[in-house]
C-alpha positions as a printed Julia matrix, in Angstrom:
116×3 Matrix{Float64}:
 -34.88  167.74   48.74
 -32.93  169.27   46.01
 -35.06  169.84   42.91
 -33.47  170.29   39.5
 -34.66  172.99   37.24
 -35.76  171.36   33.95
 -34.63  174.39   31.94
 -31.1   174.22   33.42
 -30.93  170.49   32.72
 -32.06  171.12   29.14
 -29.39  173.82   28.63
 -26.7   171.53   30.04
 -27.78  168.66   27.76
 -27.98  171.03   24.8
 -24.44  172.29   25.46
 -23.12  168.72   25.77
 -24.87  167.76   22.52
 -23.34  170.76   20.74
 -19.88  169.83   22.05
 -20.4   166.23   20.97
 -21.53  167.35   17.5
 -18.46  169.6    17.17
 -16.14  166.76   18.26
 -17.86  164.43   15.79
 -17.39  166.94   12.93
 -13.69  167.32   13.81
 -13.31  163.55   13.93
 -15.0   163.22   10.52
 -12.63  165.79    9.0
  -9.6   164.02   10.47
 -10.89  160.66    9.24
 -11.38  162.05    5.71
  -7.86  163.49    5.76
  -6.38  160.16    6.85
  -8.37  158.22    4.24
  -7.25  160.6     1.48
  -3.64  160.31    2.59
  -3.96  156.52    2.7
  -5.35  156.44   -0.85
  -2.51  158.67   -2.1
   0.09  156.5    -0.39
  -1.41  153.32   -1.84
  -1.24  154.8    -5.35
   2.32  156.02   -4.78
   3.3   152.61   -3.39
   1.85  150.89   -6.46
   3.82  153.19   -8.78
   7.03  152.71   -6.79
   6.67  148.92   -6.82
   6.19  149.03  -10.58
   9.25  151.23  -10.96
  11.26  148.96   -8.67
  10.28  145.95  -10.77
  11.47  147.8   -13.87
  14.83  148.7   -12.31
  15.52  145.45  -10.45
  17.47  142.87  -12.38
  15.34  140.04  -13.56
  15.42  137.0   -11.31
  15.09  134.8   -14.33
  18.49  133.72  -15.53
  19.33  133.63  -19.18
  19.47  130.14  -20.61
  22.96  128.72  -20.25
  24.74  127.81  -23.48
  25.27  124.12  -24.05
  28.61  122.83  -22.79
  31.2   121.89  -25.41
  31.86  118.14  -25.84
  35.46  118.52  -24.62
  34.27  120.15  -21.41
  31.62  117.46  -20.95
  34.41  114.85  -21.17
  36.44  116.74  -18.57
  33.34  116.95  -16.38
  32.88  113.17  -16.63
  36.5   112.6   -15.55
  36.08  115.06  -12.68
  32.82  113.39  -11.6
  34.6   110.03  -11.72
  36.93  111.37   -9.03
  40.0   112.57  -10.96
  41.69  115.95  -11.07
  41.75  117.64  -14.47
  43.64  120.76  -13.41
  47.25  121.46  -14.42
  48.53  121.1   -10.87
  47.22  117.59  -10.14
  46.08  116.24  -13.53
  45.08  112.58  -13.34
  45.48  112.31   -9.55
  42.59  110.8    -7.62
  40.51  113.29   -5.62
  40.43  112.07   -2.02
  36.91  111.69   -0.59
  35.59  113.33   -3.77
  36.66  116.75   -2.42
  35.95  119.68   -4.74
  38.84  121.36   -6.53
  38.51  125.04   -7.41
  41.05  124.72  -10.22
  39.2   121.81  -11.82
  35.78  123.44  -11.6
  37.21  126.64  -13.05
  38.51  124.68  -16.05
  35.17  122.97  -16.63
  32.74  125.78  -15.88
  34.88  128.9   -16.09
  33.4   131.66  -13.93
  29.95  130.06  -14.05
  30.05  127.56  -11.17
  26.25  127.37  -10.92
  26.23  124.3   -13.16
  28.63  122.39  -10.9
  27.08  119.25   -9.41
  27.19  119.13   -5.65
């Protein structure tokens, strides 16, 4: 039978425990470094998002000015199915198709108010 020397077993276990303690200390240092870096990046991200919000154009649109009565009348004619543009003034719009010239007269460059 092969008998183990208790002193040799103790030295081996002691060496393994020392190696494990060293690895654990290295892991703790690496974990601290990563946590510090994460905290720094979170702060930087917060500042950058704030800066981006300052620089980005506001998604809120400015209130649109009220349409003039003459344009409202033209809009009513257009919605009734008639052209109001110079090219086809008074002609019936077939199948209520949109006309870029008419909408430009009513809304100018701001076509967001156009009814679809």
